Short mmCIF file of C-alpha atoms and ligand atoms in Angstrom, two decimals:
data_model
loop_
_atom_site.label_atom_id
_atom_site.label_comp_id
_atom_site.label_asym_id
_atom_site.label_seq_id
_atom_site.Cartn_x
_atom_site.Cartn_y
_atom_site.Cartn_z
CA MET J 21 90.08 103.85 98.54
CA ALA J 22 87.63 106.45 99.86
CA ASN J 23 88.69 109.86 101.13
CA PHE J 24 86.64 109.23 104.22
CA THR J 25 88.04 106.71 106.73
CA PRO J 26 86.67 104.91 109.80
CA VAL J 27 88.85 107.25 111.87
CA ASP J 28 86.98 110.26 110.41
CA ILE J 29 83.66 108.64 111.30
CA LYS J 30 84.83 107.90 114.84
CA LYS J 31 85.88 111.55 115.26
CA ARG J 32 82.28 112.59 114.67
CA LYS J 33 81.35 111.22 118.10
CA GLY J 34 80.10 114.14 120.09
CA SER J 35 80.59 116.57 117.16
CA SER J 36 77.76 118.81 116.03
CA ARG J 37 77.77 117.24 112.54
CA PRO J 38 75.79 113.97 112.39
CA VAL J 39 77.01 111.08 110.24
CA THR J 40 74.94 110.50 107.10
CA MET J 41 74.74 107.01 105.64
CA LEU J 42 72.71 105.54 102.76
CA THR J 43 72.60 102.21 100.97
CA ALA J 44 73.61 101.64 97.35
CA TYR J 45 73.60 98.52 95.24
CA ASP J 46 74.92 99.71 91.86
CA CYS J 47 77.38 102.16 90.36
CA SER J 48 74.93 104.82 89.12
CA PHE J 49 73.25 105.27 92.50
CA ALA J 50 76.64 105.16 94.23
CA ARG J 51 77.82 108.07 92.03
CA MET J 52 74.76 110.18 92.93
CA ILE J 53 74.97 109.39 96.64
CA ASP J 54 78.71 110.12 96.70
CA ALA J 55 78.19 113.40 94.80
CA ALA J 56 75.56 114.41 97.37
CA GLY J 57 78.31 114.31 100.01
CA ILE J 58 76.89 111.41 102.04
CA ASP J 59 79.57 110.23 104.51
CA VAL J 60 79.06 106.47 104.38
CA ILE J 61 77.70 104.24 101.61
CA LEU J 62 76.53 100.84 102.77
CA VAL J 63 76.04 97.96 100.38
CA GLY J 64 73.43 96.53 102.70
CA ASP J 65 72.20 92.96 102.54
CA SER J 66 68.82 94.72 102.15
CA LEU J 67 70.00 94.13 98.55
CA GLY J 68 68.20 90.80 98.88
CA MET J 69 64.82 92.40 99.48
CA VAL J 70 64.91 95.66 97.52
CA VAL J 71 66.88 94.54 94.45
CA LEU J 72 67.01 90.74 94.22
CA GLY J 73 63.37 90.06 95.16
CA TYR J 74 63.91 87.73 98.14
CA ASP J 75 61.43 87.84 101.04
CA SER J 76 64.20 88.43 103.59
CA THR J 77 67.95 89.07 103.80
CA VAL J 78 68.64 85.44 104.78
CA PRO J 79 69.23 83.99 101.27
CA VAL J 80 71.79 86.65 100.25
CA THR J 81 75.16 85.07 99.41
CA MET J 82 78.78 86.26 99.59
CA ASP J 83 78.98 86.17 95.78
CA GLU J 84 75.91 88.42 95.44
CA MET J 85 77.28 90.88 98.00
CA LEU J 86 80.73 91.03 96.40
CA HIS J 87 79.28 91.48 92.91
CA HIS J 88 77.22 94.52 94.04
CA CYS J 89 80.04 95.93 96.22
CA ARG J 90 82.35 95.91 93.18
CA ALA J 91 79.75 97.82 91.14
CA VAL J 92 79.20 100.36 93.92
CA SER J 93 82.94 100.83 94.52
CA ARG J 94 83.35 101.98 90.89
CA GLY J 95 81.03 104.92 91.67
CA VAL J 96 82.50 106.04 94.99
CA SER J 97 85.36 108.48 95.44
CA ASN J 98 84.68 110.21 98.75
CA ALA J 99 82.32 108.25 100.96
CA LEU J 100 83.43 105.42 103.22
CA LEU J 101 82.28 102.18 101.58
CA VAL J 102 80.95 99.52 103.95
CA GLY J 103 80.03 96.00 102.84
CA ASP J 104 77.37 94.11 104.79
CA MET J 105 78.36 90.58 105.72
CA PRO J 106 75.52 88.22 104.72
CA PHE J 107 73.85 85.67 106.97
CA MET J 108 76.16 82.75 107.89
CA SER J 109 79.26 84.38 106.41
CA TYR J 110 80.54 85.24 109.92
CA GLN J 111 78.64 82.98 112.36
CA VAL J 112 80.17 79.58 111.53
CA SER J 113 83.66 80.26 112.88
CA ILE J 114 85.96 83.18 113.55
CA GLU J 115 88.34 82.00 110.80
CA ASP J 116 85.45 81.86 108.34
CA ALA J 117 84.41 85.37 109.35
CA LEU J 118 87.98 86.65 108.87
CA PHE J 119 88.26 85.01 105.44
CA ASN J 120 84.90 86.41 104.25
CA ALA J 121 85.44 89.90 105.71
CA ALA J 122 88.82 90.12 103.98
CA ARG J 123 87.16 89.39 100.62
CA PHE J 124 85.09 92.60 100.94
CA LEU J 125 88.32 94.62 101.19
CA LYS J 126 90.58 92.63 98.85
CA GLU J 127 88.12 91.75 96.07
CA ALA J 128 85.31 94.30 96.21
CA GLY J 129 86.85 97.68 97.05
CA CYS J 130 85.18 98.09 100.45
CA ASP J 131 86.80 100.07 103.26
CA ALA J 132 85.01 98.27 106.11
CA VAL J 133 82.42 95.60 106.86
CA LYS J 134 79.23 95.61 108.91
CA LEU J 135 77.89 92.63 110.82
CA GLU J 136 74.84 92.04 112.99
CA GLY J 137 74.91 91.01 116.65
CA GLY J 138 76.14 92.20 120.02
CA ARG J 139 77.81 90.26 122.84
CA THR J 140 77.86 86.96 120.93
CA MET J 141 79.64 88.61 118.00
CA ALA J 142 82.19 90.54 120.10
CA PRO J 143 84.97 87.91 119.68
CA VAL J 144 84.46 87.98 115.89
CA ILE J 145 84.61 91.79 115.80
CA LYS J 146 87.76 91.75 117.94
CA ARG J 147 89.49 89.28 115.60
CA LEU J 148 88.61 91.25 112.44
CA VAL J 149 89.70 94.56 113.98
CA THR J 150 92.97 93.01 115.19
CA ALA J 151 93.60 91.81 111.64
CA GLY J 152 93.10 95.37 110.34
CA ILE J 153 89.52 95.13 109.10
CA PRO J 154 87.36 98.05 110.30
CA VAL J 155 83.99 96.84 111.58
CA MET J 156 80.64 98.57 112.00
CA GLY J 157 78.30 96.84 114.47
CA HIS J 158 74.52 96.49 114.21
CA VAL J 159 72.24 95.85 117.22
CA GLY J 160 68.54 96.15 118.11
CA LEU J 161 66.43 94.78 115.28
CA THR J 162 68.84 92.58 113.35
CA PRO J 163 67.06 91.62 110.10
CA GLN J 164 69.07 88.43 109.50
CA THR J 165 67.61 86.97 112.72
CA ALA J 166 64.30 88.86 112.65
CA SER J 167 62.22 85.71 112.95
CA SER J 168 63.87 84.83 116.30
CA LEU J 169 63.10 88.40 117.44
CA GLY J 170 59.38 88.06 116.62
CA GLY J 171 59.52 89.61 113.15
CA PHE J 172 60.30 93.10 111.87
CA LYS J 173 59.16 94.99 114.98
CA VAL J 174 60.48 97.46 117.54
CA GLN J 175 62.99 95.92 119.94
CA GLY J 176 63.88 96.93 123.49
CA GLN J 177 60.45 97.93 124.71
CA ASP J 178 60.65 95.87 127.90
CA ILE J 179 63.32 96.24 130.58
CA ASP J 180 65.15 92.95 129.91
CA GLN J 181 65.29 93.50 126.16
CA ALA J 182 66.40 97.12 126.60
CA LYS J 183 69.21 96.04 128.97
CA ALA J 184 70.30 93.35 126.51
CA ILE J 185 70.47 95.84 123.62
CA TYR J 186 72.39 98.32 125.80
CA GLU J 187 74.93 95.61 126.70
CA ASP J 188 75.14 94.48 123.08
CA ALA J 189 76.01 98.00 121.94
CA MET J 190 78.68 98.36 124.65
CA ALA J 191 80.17 94.95 123.77
CA VAL J 192 80.43 95.92 120.11
CA ALA J 193 82.27 99.14 121.06
CA ASP J 194 84.57 97.31 123.52
CA ALA J 195 85.42 94.82 120.77
CA GLY J 196 86.76 97.67 118.63
CA ALA J 197 83.96 98.56 116.20
CA PHE J 198 84.30 102.12 114.86
CA ALA J 199 80.51 102.75 114.82
CA VAL J 200 77.30 100.89 115.56
CA VAL J 201 73.91 100.85 113.81
CA LEU J 202 70.95 100.97 116.21
CA GLU J 203 67.88 99.63 114.41
CA CYS J 204 64.25 100.00 115.42
CA ILE J 205 64.51 100.75 119.14
CA PRO J 206 62.78 103.43 121.26
CA SER J 207 64.33 106.92 121.14
CA ALA J 208 64.93 106.96 124.92
CA LEU J 209 67.06 103.80 124.70
CA SER J 210 69.11 105.04 121.73
CA SER J 211 69.62 108.33 123.56
CA LEU J 212 71.02 106.51 126.60
CA ILE J 213 73.28 104.29 124.47
CA THR J 214 74.49 107.31 122.48
CA SER J 215 75.45 109.21 125.61
CA ASP J 216 77.21 106.23 127.26
CA ILE J 217 79.06 104.68 124.30
CA ASP J 218 82.34 106.05 122.93
CA ILE J 219 81.70 105.33 119.24
CA PRO J 220 79.15 106.98 116.92
CA THR J 221 75.67 105.46 116.91
CA ILE J 222 73.94 105.48 113.54
CA GLY J 223 70.19 105.14 113.87
CA ILE J 224 67.49 103.65 111.66
CA GLY J 225 64.16 103.80 113.42
CA ALA J 226 66.02 104.82 116.58
CA GLY J 227 64.96 108.44 116.91
CA PRO J 228 66.82 111.73 116.65
CA HIS J 229 69.42 111.34 119.42
CA CYS J 230 71.91 109.16 117.53
CA ASP J 231 75.24 110.46 116.20
CA GLY J 232 74.07 109.75 112.66
CA GLN J 233 71.20 108.41 110.56
CA VAL J 234 70.93 105.74 107.88
CA LEU J 235 68.10 104.83 105.51
CA VAL J 236 67.68 102.34 102.69
CA THR J 237 67.94 104.57 99.59
CA ASN J 238 65.14 102.73 97.75
CA ASP J 239 62.84 103.50 100.71
CA LEU J 240 63.61 107.22 100.84
CA LEU J 241 63.13 107.51 97.08
CA GLY J 242 59.80 105.65 97.17
CA LEU J 243 61.12 102.82 95.00
CA TYR J 244 60.30 99.90 97.28
CA GLU J 245 56.53 99.53 97.40
CA LYS J 246 56.19 96.15 99.10
CA PHE J 247 56.46 97.45 102.67
CA THR J 248 57.20 100.85 104.24
CA PRO J 249 58.31 100.80 107.89
CA ARG J 250 57.08 103.64 110.15
CA PHE J 251 60.59 105.07 110.45
CA VAL J 252 60.97 105.65 106.71
CA LYS J 253 60.54 109.13 105.30
CA LYS J 254 59.89 109.13 101.56
CA TYR J 255 61.65 112.26 100.31
CA VAL J 256 60.19 111.57 96.86
CA ASN J 257 57.76 108.95 95.57
CA LEU J 258 59.44 107.74 92.40
CA ALA J 259 57.67 104.42 91.77
CA PRO J 260 54.44 105.97 90.38
CA GLN J 261 56.46 108.44 88.28
CA ILE J 262 58.52 105.57 86.84
CA SER J 263 55.35 103.57 86.05
CA GLU J 264 53.93 106.62 84.25
CA ALA J 265 57.10 107.01 82.16
CA LEU J 266 57.07 103.32 81.21
CA LEU J 267 53.41 103.54 80.13
CA SER J 268 54.16 106.65 78.04
CA PHE J 269 56.98 104.79 76.24
CA LYS J 270 54.65 101.87 75.46
CA LYS J 271 51.88 104.19 74.21
CA GLU J 272 54.21 106.27 72.02
CA VAL J 273 55.88 103.23 70.42
CA GLU J 274 52.52 101.61 69.74
CA ALA J 275 51.18 104.86 68.25
CA GLY J 276 54.29 105.34 66.06
CA ASP J 277 55.18 108.59 67.87
CA PHE J 278 58.56 107.36 69.15
CA PRO J 279 61.18 107.77 67.84
CA SER J 280 60.48 111.13 66.19
CA PRO J 281 62.93 112.81 63.74
CA GLU J 282 64.65 114.44 66.74
CA GLU J 283 65.53 111.04 68.15
CA SER J 284 66.64 109.64 64.74
CA PHE J 285 69.85 110.06 62.68
CA PRO J 286 69.52 111.89 59.33
CA GLY J 287 71.54 111.08 56.15
CA GLY J 288 72.47 107.72 54.68
CA GLU J 289 70.32 108.08 51.50
CA GLU J 290 73.33 107.70 49.15
CA ALA J 291 74.44 104.51 50.86
CA VAL J 292 70.94 103.10 50.67
CA GLN J 293 70.79 103.92 46.94
CA ALA J 294 74.14 102.19 46.38
CA ILE J 295 72.99 99.06 48.22
CA ARG J 296 69.77 98.97 46.18
CA GLU J 297 71.67 99.34 42.88
CA LYS J 298 74.09 96.57 43.85
CA ALA J 299 71.18 94.29 44.76
CA GLU J 300 69.46 94.98 41.42
CA ALA J 301 72.63 94.46 39.30
O1 KIV K 404 71.06 95.99 104.98
C1 KIV K 404 70.87 97.19 105.23
O2 KIV K 404 70.48 97.98 104.36
C2 KIV K 404 71.11 97.63 106.59
C3 KIV K 404 70.67 99.01 106.95
C4 KIV K 404 69.21 99.00 107.14
C5 KIV K 404 71.38 99.53 108.13
O3 KIV K 404 71.61 96.90 107.38
#
């Protein structure tokens, strides 16, 4: 159980301290992110693309999500841990959604779940919240249905789309979500939603006016080289440094330079002598 609760996140609405949220998919990264004092750790279904090698988030399964949530939960002591409900784990029926959401809390150590969708998902959110499962919403560009939205591109640039996203965000809040992710929408729209809605907005590609910001950790560390969206800031570019380290290992092993005496254990000569003598006897 994290120190940080959905109630703490909700209290940040209108406060001068923005919510910070990052993704994690394993225990070692979770430990570092938690130690950095990040408020919310999301085991995003971006797992599918940045860790599992799928082309989209669509193939990600409940079993894959729960496996990675369990690993992450072992590394978290302070942050709020949110598990992302994968595609078709909450759309088939409300009962199915309730059953799957509960598994994140009961079996994987999560404190809350996140699911994509606005007005159409409001009844699902309401049911989960009524049952005691805190829910984070996600509107704008919703990656699980990106192909129906015309691909991974900015949403809400025309009036009808902007109105629909505004109403989606309000519906998610009315249904009882404690926060909502706004993904890939113009800053002016996220600013309007943020001022009108009574829960914190957490932006990704939604400009500076949200109540908080989230990024995919592998993007901000420069570990995911396949595609970098415009909204990503790489705080460090680790992939080339990792490649360099791997090449150095290969070169040193092939040249006989690794391991050196410093990386080897001394002693054992007497035992070796005894084994030799026994073999010769
Ligand atoms: O899956 C994910 O990582 C997400 C974030 C981008 C918000 O949904």
